[in-house]
Coordinates of C-alpha atoms (C1' of nucleotides) and ligand atoms in Angstrom, one line a residue:
Chain A
X1 CA 4.3 26.2 -79.8
X2 CA 4.2 23.6 -77.5
X3 CA 2.6 20.9 -79.3
X4 CA 3.0 20.2 -82.9
X5 CA 6.4 21.4 -83.6
X6 CA 5.3 22.3 -86.9
X7 CA 5.4 26.0 -88.9
X8 CA 3.1 27.8 -89.0
X9 CA 2.2 27.1 -93.3
X10 CA 0.0 26.6 -95.4
X11 CA 0.0 28.3 -98.1
X12 CA -3.5 29.4 -97.2
X13 CA -4.9 31.4 -100.4
X14 CA -2.9 33.9 -101.4
X15 CA -2.2 34.9 -98.4
X16 CA 1.3 34.9 -96.5
X17 CA 3.1 31.8 -97.8
X18 CA 3.6 31.2 -94.3
X19 CA 6.0 32.3 -90.8
X20 CA 8.7 30.6 -89.7
X21 CA 7.9 29.4 -85.7
X22 CA 10.7 31.0 -84.1
X23 CA 10.0 34.4 -86.0
X24 CA 6.0 34.8 -84.5
X25 CA 7.7 34.0 -81.1
X26 CA 10.0 37.2 -81.9
X27 CA 7.5 39.6 -83.8
X28 CA 5.8 40.7 -80.2
X29 CA 9.5 42.1 -79.3
X30 CA 9.4 43.5 -82.4
X31 CA 6.1 45.2 -82.0
X32 CA 6.8 46.5 -78.9
X33 CA 9.9 48.3 -79.7
X34 CA 8.0 49.6 -83.1
X35 CA 5.3 51.5 -80.1
X36 CA 8.3 53.0 -78.6
X37 CA 9.8 54.4 -81.1
X38 CA 6.0 56.1 -82.2
X39 CA 6.2 57.3 -78.7
X40 CA 9.2 58.9 -79.2
X41 CA 8.2 60.3 -83.4
X42 CA 10.8 58.4 -84.9
X43 CA 9.0 57.6 -88.5
X44 CA 11.5 55.7 -89.5
X45 CA 14.1 52.8 -88.4
X46 CA 16.6 50.5 -89.6
X47 CA 16.4 47.3 -89.5
X48 CA 20.2 47.7 -87.5
X49 CA 18.4 50.3 -84.8
X50 CA 15.6 48.0 -84.2
X51 CA 17.1 45.2 -83.7
X52 CA 19.6 46.6 -81.4
X53 CA 16.1 47.7 -79.7
X54 CA 14.8 44.1 -79.8
X55 CA 18.0 42.8 -78.4
X56 CA 18.5 40.5 -81.9
X57 CA 20.8 40.2 -84.8
X58 CA 19.6 43.0 -87.6
X59 CA 20.4 39.9 -89.7
X60 CA 17.4 38.2 -88.3
X61 CA 15.3 40.6 -87.6
X62 CA 15.7 41.4 -91.8
X63 CA 14.8 37.5 -92.1
X64 CA 12.3 38.0 -89.9
X65 CA 10.3 40.7 -91.3
X66 CA 10.9 39.4 -94.9
X67 CA 8.9 36.6 -93.8
X68 CA 5.7 38.4 -93.4
X69 CA 6.3 40.0 -96.6
X70 CA 6.7 43.1 -95.5
X71 CA 8.9 45.8 -97.7
X72 CA 11.2 48.4 -95.9
X73 CA 12.5 51.5 -98.2
X74 CA 16.6 50.5 -99.1
X75 CA 19.2 53.1 -98.2
X76 CA 16.7 54.5 -95.8
X77 CA 14.7 51.6 -93.3
X78 CA 11.1 50.0 -92.7
X79 CA 7.9 53.1 -91.9
X80 CA 7.2 52.7 -88.2
X81 CA 3.9 53.0 -88.9
X82 CA 3.7 50.7 -91.5
X83 CA 5.1 48.0 -89.5
X84 CA 3.1 48.6 -86.7
X85 CA 0.2 47.5 -88.9
X86 CA 1.6 44.8 -90.7
X87 CA 2.7 42.9 -87.9
X88 CA -0.7 43.1 -85.3
X89 CA -2.3 42.5 -88.5
X90 CA 0.0 38.9 -89.2
X91 CA -0.2 38.4 -85.0
X92 CA -4.0 38.4 -85.5
X93 CA -4.2 41.4 -84.1
X94 CA -7.1 44.1 -85.9
X95 CA -9.9 42.4 -83.8
X96 CA -9.7 42.5 -79.4
X97 CA -9.4 39.0 -77.6
X98 CA -11.8 37.9 -75.6
X99 CA -10.5 36.0 -71.9
X100 CA -11.4 34.1 -69.8
X101 CA -9.3 34.1 -66.2
X102 CA -9.9 30.5 -63.8
X103 CA -8.7 30.8 -60.3
X104 CA -8.9 33.6 -59.0
X105 CA -5.7 33.4 -56.0
X106 CA -2.6 34.8 -55.7
X107 CA -1.5 35.1 -59.0
X108 CA -5.0 35.4 -60.5
X109 CA -5.6 38.7 -58.8
X110 CA -2.8 40.7 -60.2
X111 CA -3.1 39.2 -63.5
X112 CA -7.0 40.3 -63.3
X113 CA -6.2 43.6 -62.5
X114 CA -3.2 44.4 -65.7
X115 CA -3.7 47.0 -67.3
X116 CA -0.8 45.4 -69.5
X117 CA -3.6 43.6 -70.8
X118 CA -6.0 45.9 -72.5
X119 CA -3.0 48.1 -74.0
X120 CA -2.1 44.5 -76.1
X121 CA -5.7 44.0 -77.7
X122 CA -6.7 41.2 -75.2
X123 CA -9.7 41.6 -72.9
X124 CA -10.3 39.4 -69.4
X125 CA -14.0 39.1 -69.7
X126 CA -14.3 37.2 -66.9
X127 CA -13.1 35.7 -63.7
X128 CA -13.5 32.1 -62.8
X129 CA -12.8 30.4 -59.7
X130 CA -13.7 27.2 -57.7
X131 CA -14.0 28.4 -54.8
X132 CA -17.8 29.1 -53.3
X133 CA -16.2 31.3 -51.0
X134 CA -14.7 33.3 -53.9
X135 CA -17.5 33.4 -56.1
X136 CA -19.7 36.0 -56.6
X137 CA -16.2 38.2 -55.0
X138 CA -15.5 41.4 -57.4
X139 CA -11.8 41.5 -58.7
X140 CA -11.0 44.8 -60.3
X141 CA -14.6 45.5 -61.0
X142 CA -15.0 41.6 -62.4
X143 CA -17.6 39.6 -60.4
X144 CA -15.7 36.1 -59.9
X145 CA -17.9 33.3 -61.5
X146 CA -18.8 29.5 -61.0
X147 CA -17.0 27.0 -62.8
X148 CA -20.2 25.5 -64.1
X149 CA -20.8 29.2 -66.1
X150 CA -17.5 28.8 -68.2
X151 CA -19.6 27.1 -71.5
X152 CA -21.7 30.7 -70.9
X153 CA -18.9 32.9 -70.4
X154 CA -17.4 31.7 -73.5
X155 CA -20.1 31.0 -76.3
X156 CA -21.7 35.0 -74.7
X157 CA -18.5 36.8 -74.9
X158 CA -16.9 35.3 -77.6
X159 CA -14.4 33.8 -75.4
X160 CA -11.7 31.7 -77.3
X161 CA -8.1 31.9 -75.1
X162 CA -8.4 30.4 -71.4
X163 CA -5.9 32.0 -68.4
X164 CA -4.9 29.1 -66.5
X165 CA -4.1 30.2 -63.0
X166 CA -4.6 27.5 -60.6
X167 CA -2.6 25.0 -58.1
X168 CA -2.0 21.9 -59.7
X169 CA -3.6 19.9 -58.7
X170 CA -6.9 21.5 -60.8
X171 CA -5.2 22.6 -63.8
X172 CA -6.1 19.3 -65.8
X173 CA -9.8 19.2 -65.2
X174 CA -9.9 23.2 -66.0
X175 CA -8.1 23.1 -69.2
X176 CA -10.8 20.0 -70.0
X177 CA -13.7 22.6 -69.0
X178 CA -11.7 25.2 -70.8
X179 CA -11.3 22.6 -74.5
X180 CA -15.3 21.4 -73.6
X181 CA -16.6 25.7 -73.6
X182 CA -14.5 25.6 -77.2
X183 CA -11.5 27.2 -76.2
X184 CA -8.7 26.2 -78.3
X185 CA -6.0 28.8 -77.1
X186 CA -4.9 28.1 -73.2
X187 CA -2.7 30.1 -71.6
X188 CA -1.2 27.8 -68.3
X189 CA 0.6 29.5 -65.2
X190 CA -0.2 26.0 -63.0
X191 CA 3.2 23.7 -62.9
X192 CA 1.6 20.8 -64.4
X193 CA 2.5 20.0 -68.3
X194 CA -1.8 19.3 -70.0
X195 CA -3.0 16.7 -72.2
X196 CA -5.3 18.6 -74.2
X197 CA -6.9 17.4 -78.4
X198 CA -4.8 17.9 -81.5
X199 CA -6.0 21.6 -82.2
X200 CA -5.8 23.0 -79.1
X201 CA -2.4 25.3 -78.5
X202 CA -0.9 25.5 -75.1
X203 CA 1.3 27.6 -73.5
X204 CA 3.4 27.7 -70.1
X205 CA 5.2 29.7 -68.0
X206 CA 6.7 28.0 -65.2
X207 CA 8.6 30.3 -62.8
X208 CA 10.3 27.1 -61.5
X209 CA 11.9 26.1 -64.6
X210 CA 12.8 29.4 -65.3
X211 CA 14.8 29.5 -61.9
X212 CA 16.3 26.1 -62.1
X213 CA 17.2 27.1 -66.2
X214 CA 19.0 30.3 -64.2
X215 CA 20.3 27.8 -61.4
X216 CA 21.7 25.9 -64.0
X217 CA 24.1 28.3 -65.2
X218 CA 24.2 30.0 -62.5
X219 CA 25.7 26.8 -61.3
X220 CA 28.4 26.3 -63.7
X221 CA 30.0 29.9 -63.3
X222 CA 30.5 29.0 -60.3
X223 CA 32.3 26.1 -61.8
X224 CA 34.4 27.2 -64.1
X225 CA 35.4 31.0 -62.0
X226 CA 36.8 28.0 -59.0
X227 CA 38.9 26.0 -62.2
X228 CA 40.5 29.0 -62.9
X229 CA 41.1 29.8 -59.5
X230 CA 42.2 26.7 -59.1
X231 CA 44.8 27.3 -61.9
Chain B
X1 CA 18.7 30.6 -72.9
X2 CA 18.2 33.9 -74.0
X3 CA 21.4 36.4 -75.0
X4 CA 24.6 34.3 -76.6
X5 CA 23.3 31.0 -78.1
X6 CA 25.9 28.9 -77.1
X7 CA 25.9 25.8 -76.7
X8 CA 26.6 25.1 -72.4
X9 CA 30.1 23.7 -73.7
X10 CA 33.2 23.8 -71.5
X11 CA 35.2 20.6 -71.5
X12 CA 35.1 21.3 -67.6
X13 CA 37.8 19.0 -66.9
X14 CA 36.2 15.6 -65.4
X15 CA 33.1 16.7 -65.8
X16 CA 30.2 16.6 -67.7
X17 CA 31.0 17.5 -71.1
X18 CA 28.5 19.6 -72.0
X19 CA 24.5 19.9 -72.4
X20 CA 22.5 20.8 -74.9
X21 CA 20.8 23.7 -74.7
X22 CA 17.0 22.7 -75.5
X23 CA 17.9 19.8 -72.7
X24 CA 19.0 21.9 -70.0
X25 CA 15.1 23.7 -69.8
X26 CA 14.2 20.6 -70.0
X27 CA 15.0 19.0 -67.5
X28 CA 13.3 21.1 -64.9
X29 CA 9.8 19.2 -66.5
X30 CA 11.3 16.4 -65.4
X31 CA 12.7 16.9 -62.6
X32 CA 9.1 17.8 -61.4
X33 CA 7.7 14.4 -63.2
X34 CA 9.7 12.2 -61.0
X35 CA 9.4 14.4 -58.3
X36 CA 5.5 13.5 -58.6
X37 CA 6.0 9.8 -59.2
X38 CA 7.7 9.4 -56.2
X39 CA 4.8 11.1 -54.5
X40 CA 3.0 8.5 -55.3
X41 CA 5.5 5.4 -54.2
X42 CA 7.1 4.7 -57.5
X43 CA 10.7 3.5 -57.4
X44 CA 11.4 2.8 -61.1
X45 CA 9.5 4.4 -64.3
X46 CA 9.8 4.1 -68.1
X47 CA 12.4 6.0 -70.6
X48 CA 7.9 5.9 -72.4
X49 CA 5.9 6.9 -69.1
X50 CA 8.3 9.6 -68.1
X51 CA 8.0 10.5 -71.5
X52 CA 4.1 10.8 -71.4
X53 CA 4.5 13.0 -68.2
X54 CA 6.5 15.1 -69.4
X55 CA 4.8 15.6 -72.6
X56 CA 7.8 15.6 -74.6
X57 CA 9.1 11.9 -77.4
X58 CA 10.8 8.9 -75.2
X59 CA 13.5 9.4 -77.8
X60 CA 14.1 13.3 -76.7
X61 CA 14.2 11.9 -72.9
X62 CA 16.8 9.0 -73.4
X63 CA 19.0 11.3 -75.4
X64 CA 18.5 14.3 -73.3
X65 CA 19.5 11.8 -70.2
X66 CA 22.2 10.2 -72.2
X67 CA 24.0 13.6 -72.1
X68 CA 24.1 13.9 -68.0
X69 CA 25.9 10.9 -67.6
X70 CA 23.0 9.7 -65.5
X71 CA 21.7 5.5 -66.6
X72 CA 19.5 3.6 -66.3
X73 CA 18.9 0.4 -66.5
X74 CA 18.4 -1.7 -69.7
X75 CA 14.8 -3.7 -70.0
X76 CA 14.0 -2.0 -65.7
X77 CA 13.8 1.9 -66.5
X78 CA 15.7 4.2 -64.3
X79 CA 15.3 4.3 -60.7
X80 CA 13.5 7.4 -59.6
X81 CA 15.5 9.0 -56.4
X82 CA 19.0 8.5 -58.6
X83 CA 17.4 10.3 -61.3
X84 CA 16.4 13.3 -59.1
X85 CA 19.5 13.3 -57.8
X86 CA 21.6 13.4 -60.7
X87 CA 19.0 16.0 -62.8
X88 CA 19.1 18.3 -59.4
X89 CA 22.7 18.2 -59.4
X90 CA 23.2 18.9 -63.2
X91 CA 20.7 21.9 -62.6
X92 CA 22.6 22.8 -59.1
X93 CA 20.2 22.9 -56.9
X94 CA 22.6 20.8 -54.5
X95 CA 22.8 23.7 -53.0
X96 CA 19.6 26.4 -52.2
X97 CA 19.9 29.7 -54.0
X98 CA 19.1 33.6 -52.8
X99 CA 17.1 35.4 -54.9
X100 CA 16.3 39.7 -54.2
X101 CA 13.4 40.6 -55.7
X102 CA 13.2 44.2 -57.1
X103 CA 9.7 46.0 -57.2
X104 CA 6.8 45.0 -54.1
X105 CA 3.7 45.9 -56.5
X106 CA 0.8 44.0 -57.8
X107 CA 2.8 40.7 -59.9
X108 CA 5.5 41.2 -56.5
X109 CA 3.3 40.9 -54.2
X110 CA 1.8 37.7 -55.5
X111 CA 5.3 36.1 -56.0
X112 CA 7.0 37.1 -52.9
X113 CA 4.1 35.1 -51.2
X114 CA 4.5 32.5 -53.2
X115 CA 5.5 28.8 -52.2
X116 CA 6.0 26.8 -55.0
X117 CA 10.0 28.7 -54.0
X118 CA 10.9 26.9 -51.6
X119 CA 9.7 24.1 -52.7
X120 CA 12.7 24.0 -55.4
X121 CA 15.6 25.5 -54.1
X122 CA 14.5 29.1 -54.0
X123 CA 14.7 31.3 -51.6
X124 CA 13.3 34.7 -51.7
X125 CA 15.8 37.2 -49.2
X126 CA 14.5 40.4 -49.9
X127 CA 12.2 42.6 -51.0
X128 CA 13.9 45.8 -52.6
X129 CA 11.2 48.7 -53.4
X130 CA 11.5 52.7 -54.6
X131 CA 8.9 54.0 -54.2
X132 CA 9.7 55.3 -49.7
X133 CA 5.6 54.9 -49.2
X134 CA 6.5 50.2 -49.6
X135 CA 10.2 51.1 -47.7
X136 CA 8.7 49.8 -44.7
X137 CA 6.1 47.1 -45.2
X138 CA 5.6 43.8 -44.0
X139 CA 5.5 41.2 -47.1
X140 CA 5.3 37.9 -46.7
X141 CA 7.1 38.0 -43.5
X142 CA 10.1 40.2 -45.2
X143 CA 10.7 44.1 -44.4
X144 CA 10.6 45.7 -48.1
X145 CA 13.9 47.7 -47.7
X146 CA 15.0 50.8 -49.6
X147 CA 16.9 50.3 -53.8
X148 CA 19.9 51.3 -52.3
X149 CA 20.5 48.4 -49.5
X150 CA 20.6 46.1 -53.0
X151 CA 24.0 45.9 -52.5
X152 CA 24.3 45.3 -48.8
X153 CA 21.5 42.8 -49.2
X154 CA 23.7 40.9 -51.7
X155 CA 26.7 40.4 -50.6
X156 CA 25.5 39.7 -46.7
X157 CA 22.5 37.4 -48.1
X158 CA 24.3 35.3 -50.5
X159 CA 22.2 36.1 -53.4
X160 CA 23.5 35.0 -57.0
X161 CA 19.6 35.8 -59.1
X162 CA 17.5 38.8 -59.5
X163 CA 14.0 39.2 -60.1
X164 CA 12.9 42.2 -61.6
X165 CA 9.5 43.1 -61.6
X166 CA 8.2 46.4 -62.2
X167 CA 7.2 48.2 -64.8
X168 CA 9.6 48.4 -68.1
X169 CA 10.8 52.7 -67.0
X170 CA 12.4 51.0 -64.0
X171 CA 13.5 47.8 -65.0
X172 CA 17.0 48.3 -66.9
X173 CA 18.4 51.3 -64.2
X174 CA 17.5 47.8 -61.7
X175 CA 18.8 45.5 -63.5
X176 CA 22.0 47.6 -64.4
X177 CA 22.5 47.4 -60.0
X178 CA 21.9 44.9 -60.3
X179 CA 24.3 44.2 -62.0
X180 CA 26.6 46.2 -60.1
X181 CA 25.9 44.2 -57.5
X182 CA 26.7 41.0 -58.5
X183 CA 24.0 39.1 -59.2
X184 CA 24.9 37.2 -62.8
X185 CA 21.4 36.4 -63.0
X186 CA 18.2 37.6 -63.6
X187 CA 14.0 37.1 -64.5
X188 CA 12.8 39.7 -65.5
X189 CA 8.9 39.9 -65.3
X190 CA 8.6 43.9 -67.1
X191 CA 8.4 44.3 -70.8
X192 CA 11.4 45.3 -71.9
X193 CA 14.3 43.8 -73.5
X194 CA 17.3 44.9 -71.0
X195 CA 21.2 45.0 -72.1
X196 CA 23.8 43.2 -70.0
X197 CA 26.8 42.7 -69.5
X198 CA 28.4 39.3 -70.5
X199 CA 28.8 36.8 -68.7
X200 CA 25.8 38.2 -66.7
X201 CA 21.5 35.8 -68.2
X202 CA 18.5 36.5 -68.6
X203 CA 15.6 35.2 -69.3
X204 CA 11.9 36.9 -70.1
X205 CA 9.3 36.0 -69.0
X206 CA 6.6 37.5 -70.8
X207 CA 3.4 37.4 -70.8
X208 CA 1.6 39.9 -73.8
X209 CA 3.8 38.3 -75.7
X210 CA 2.5 34.5 -74.8
X211 CA -0.9 36.4 -75.6
X212 CA 0.0 37.0 -78.7
X213 CA 1.8 33.8 -79.5
X214 CA -2.0 31.9 -78.3
X215 CA -3.3 35.1 -80.5
X216 CA -1.4 34.5 -84.3
X217 CA -2.1 30.5 -84.1
X218 CA -5.7 31.3 -83.1
X219 CA -5.6 33.8 -85.8
X220 CA -5.2 31.2 -87.9
X221 CA -6.8 28.4 -86.8
X222 CA -9.6 30.8 -87.8
X223 CA -8.8 32.2 -91.0
X224 CA -8.4 27.7 -91.9
X225 CA -11.5 26.9 -90.7
X226 CA -12.9 29.0 -92.6
X227 CA -11.3 28.3 -95.3
X228 CA -12.6 25.0 -95.0
X229 CA -16.4 26.4 -94.9
X230 CA -16.2 28.3 -97.9
X231 CA -14.9 25.2 -100.0
Chain C
dA1 C1' 21.3 63.5 -115.6
dC2 C1' 24.2 60.5 -112.2
dG3 C1' 27.3 57.9 -109.2
dC4 C1' 28.0 57.3 -104.5
dG5 C1' 27.1 55.9 -100.9
dC6 C1' 23.8 53.3 -97.2
dT7 C1' 20.0 50.4 -96.3
dT8 C1' 17.5 46.0 -97.7
dG9 C1' 16.6 41.5 -99.1
dT10 C1' 18.2 36.7 -99.7
dG11 C1' 21.9 33.0 -101.6
dA12 C1' 24.5 29.7 -99.5
dA13 C1' 26.7 27.4 -95.3
dC14 C1' 26.4 25.4 -91.3
dG15 C1' 25.7 23.9 -86.7
dC16 C1' 22.1 22.1 -83.7
dG17 C1' 18.2 19.7 -82.4
dC18 C1' 14.9 15.7 -83.2
dG19 C1' 12.8 11.9 -84.4
dC20 C1' 13.2 7.2 -86.7
dA21 C1' 15.4 3.1 -85.6
dC22 C1' 18.4 -0.8 -84.2
dA23 C1' 22.1 -2.5 -81.7
dA24 C1' 23.6 -3.8 -76.6
dA25 C1' 22.4 -5.2 -72.5
dG26 C1' 20.2 -6.3 -68.7
dT27 C1' 15.8 -8.5 -67.0
dC28 C1' 13.3 -13.4 -66.0
dG29 C1' 10.7 -16.7 -66.4
dG30 C1' 11.6 -21.2 -67.4
Chain D
dC1 C1' 21.7 -22.5 -68.0
dC2 C1' 19.7 -20.2 -71.6
dG3 C1' 16.5 -18.0 -74.3
dA4 C1' 12.8 -14.6 -74.6
dC5 C1' 11.6 -10.1 -73.9
dT6 C1' 11.9 -5.2 -72.0
dT7 C1' 14.2 -0.7 -72.4
dT8 C1' 18.3 1.9 -72.7
dG9 C1' 21.7 4.1 -75.3
dT10 C1' 22.8 6.4 -80.0
dG11 C1' 23.9 6.8 -85.1
dC12 C1' 22.6 8.5 -88.6
dG13 C1' 19.7 11.2 -92.0
dC14 C1' 17.3 15.7 -91.9
dG15 C1' 14.9 20.0 -91.7
dC16 C1' 15.1 24.4 -89.5
dG17 C1' 16.9 28.5 -87.3
dT18 C1' 21.2 31.1 -87.1
dT19 C1' 24.4 33.7 -89.8
dC20 C1' 27.0 35.5 -92.9
dA21 C1' 28.0 38.2 -97.0
dC22 C1' 26.8 40.7 -101.3
dA23 C1' 23.7 42.1 -105.2
dA24 C1' 20.2 44.5 -105.9
dG25 C1' 17.7 49.0 -104.9
dC26 C1' 16.8 53.3 -103.4
dG27 C1' 17.4 58.5 -101.6
dC28 C1' 20.2 61.8 -101.8
dG29 C1' 23.8 65.4 -103.0
dT30 C1' 26.0 67.4 -107.4
Ligands
NAD301 N1 2.0 33.3 -56.3 C1 2.4 33.3 -57.5 O1 3.3 33.9 -58.2 C2 2.9 31.9 -58.3 C3 4.4 32.3 -59.8 C4 3.9 31.3 -60.8 C5 3.3 30.0 -60.6 N2 2.3 30.1 -60.0 C6 1.2 29.9 -60.0 O2 0.1 29.7 -60.5 C7 -1.5 29.1 -60.2 C8 -2.0 30.0 -58.6 O3 -1.1 30.4 -57.8 P1 -1.7 31.4 -56.6 O4 -0.4 31.5 -56.0 O5 -2.3 32.1 -57.3 O6 -2.2 30.2 -56.1 P2 -3.5 30.5 -54.8 O7 -4.0 29.6 -54.3 O8 -3.9 31.4 -54.4 O9 -5.2 30.4 -56.0 C9 -5.7 29.4 -56.6 C10 -7.1 29.8 -56.7 O10 -7.6 28.4 -57.8 C11 -9.0 29.2 -56.9 N3 -8.7 27.4 -57.6 C12 -8.2 25.6 -57.3 N4 -9.0 24.7 -57.3 C13 -9.4 25.2 -59.4 C14 -10.7 24.2 -59.9 N5 -10.8 23.4 -60.1 N6 -11.5 25.7 -60.8 C15 -11.7 26.6 -60.0 N7 -10.3 27.5 -59.7 C16 -10.2 26.3 -58.3 C17 -9.2 28.8 -56.3 O11 -10.1 28.6 -55.7 C18 -7.7 29.6 -55.3 O12 -8.8 31.6 -55.4 C19 -0.5 27.9 -58.9 O13 0.4 26.6 -59.2 C20 1.1 28.3 -58.7 O14 2.0 27.4 -58.9 C21 1.8 31.3 -58.7
NAD302 N1 0.2 42.4 -62.7 C1 0.4 41.6 -63.4 O1 -0.1 40.7 -63.5 C2 1.6 41.0 -64.3 C3 1.6 40.4 -65.7 C4 2.3 40.1 -66.1 C5 3.3 41.5 -66.4 N2 3.4 42.3 -65.3 C6 4.6 43.0 -64.9 O2 5.3 43.5 -64.5 C7 5.7 44.8 -63.6 C8 5.1 44.8 -62.6 O3 4.4 44.6 -62.3 P1 3.0 45.1 -61.4 O4 0.9 45.2 -61.8 O5 3.4 44.6 -60.1 O6 3.3 46.7 -61.2 P2 3.0 47.7 -59.8 O7 3.0 49.3 -60.1 O8 1.7 47.2 -59.1 O9 4.9 47.7 -58.5 C9 5.4 48.5 -59.0 C10 6.0 47.9 -58.1 O10 7.2 48.5 -58.6 C11 7.9 49.1 -57.7 N3 8.6 50.2 -58.5 C12 9.1 50.9 -59.6 N4 9.9 51.9 -60.8 C13 11.0 50.6 -59.3 C14 12.4 51.2 -59.6 N5 13.1 51.9 -60.4 N6 13.2 50.8 -58.6 C15 12.4 49.7 -57.6 N7 11.6 49.4 -58.1 C16 10.7 50.6 -58.6 C17 6.7 50.8 -57.0 O11 6.9 51.2 -56.5 C18 5.8 49.4 -57.8 O12 5.5 49.3 -56.3 C19 5.2 45.3 -65.0 O13 6.5 45.9 -65.4 C20 4.1 44.5 -66.1 O14 4.0 45.0 -67.6 C21 3.0 41.9 -64.5

DNA sequence: ACGCGCTTGTGAACGCGCGCACAAAGTCGG
DNA sequence: CCGACTTTGTGCGCGCGTTCACAAGCGCGT
């Protein structure tokens, strides 16, 4: 998580004893690999094979799965269907989550037209933009709504996740409006650090950050290579 | 980093003693905050203020900065310009990195037209696509090239970073071609786990993953709220 | 029925990263 | 020139996450 680094512990009645944060971040990867296996017709899979497909170590995978109480069968492996069910339910994918997308520009339009949402249990319920020229436009089968409709849309459509795809300048304002409307989970594509009250989760996806991290390693590799050459 | 979890240590001759991985991931955030401060005319900044702007604790920030040997002035703070220089050079932003973008679809076009690249020291050198109908098209001032031009483009344009924006199906193939062409740093938007030889870095940006992680926390918050109500 | 081989689940050790708290160091006013 | 105040740099303890290695468990063939 990006805000409080606390574990998702809580000892919720008879529920799970709490799933570590790092594990939660990997569950979607496992889930995707499992779906791929199911599509090929496999019904069981060993931790070794699944770990390979997910790009992690097998021990890590087993420990991750043990955290959500899901049991495999020793000597055989995990039942693919059962594991899909367990992980999905842990991630809260039993229900369809409604998403509101704010900022229908370059990126926003690509996101709106993206099919990968619906496949994974998410529904783009509405598109919102501040530009009066854009309001009323139809994008990906949805009419773009003005900002002031946000509270109503969130309420009527049962929206619980907000996606921000506006320039960095407007991001904090949009964020505040989303929070005011009752949204407690935000995915932020704008290169800005958002200030939110406790209880609200923000995940930031920053393309430039990723490139700069790559740049660092590339730089280091180049320096290392030069050193070897000069040696 | 997504592959080996090793620290960027190396004790490179007279160079830096090695910057922790977690620190590297935060440097771009600091850099952006510093640029914002510089734009407002500030010449110095305290760790407290910069930490606030970057959304981290001040102690963490100071420790991060100490790792790259950059010195502030006690009682005053850090010189904004100097810090920008130090961080930029650590990240390897002294030079302009050339990027090749593979997959000029929905997302690829948004990326190609994105201005945030050039601002941060990255140049989209070429666009590549497998679809013959798309090859020859001009997007964002660049002509879309066929896949087989990849080695030539990488060589001639000095490309060192590849961005994959193709469907998951073709991602591994594209990845292999990029690696074969000499690219050692890859940013992958396709929902697939890429297999790469050692020495190649892959960073994955998976939108669905992020949403599912948010979904988990939302789910947990809802369960917690219900519990409180029923109590 | 029984042992053999395979795979899970986990105990334990380790390393990394985080945050606290404070001494060192520099500035500024008098 | 000095003393008080501000802010950095970091030593240290702690908790999380990763990894190794192995005992426990299960199926299968005989
Ligand atoms: N385009 C990309 O490939 C890309 C990649 C990575 C990150 N980003 C980031 O995503 C964000 C959007 O990028 P883009 O290229 O789509 O920009 P864009 O300018 O094309 O679109 C921005 C949209 O947001 C709307 N908007 C502006 N202020 C608003 C506000 N206060 N409330 C609601 N809507 C508002 C604008 O009307 C416009 O439609 C930017 O922060 C950008 O840095 C973009
Ligand atoms: N559109 C989005 O908002 C979005 C969001 C998150 C992730 N993604 C992911 O990004 C990727 C691209 O999404 P998109 O919506 O742009 O898809 P798209 O179908 O619009 O575009 C894919 C492009 O890649 C090209 N392509 C296909 N196979 C290729 C190959 N082997 N080599 C080179 N080019 C090839 C196609 O010709 C097409 O132009 C997908 O993996 C998708 O899951 C998209």
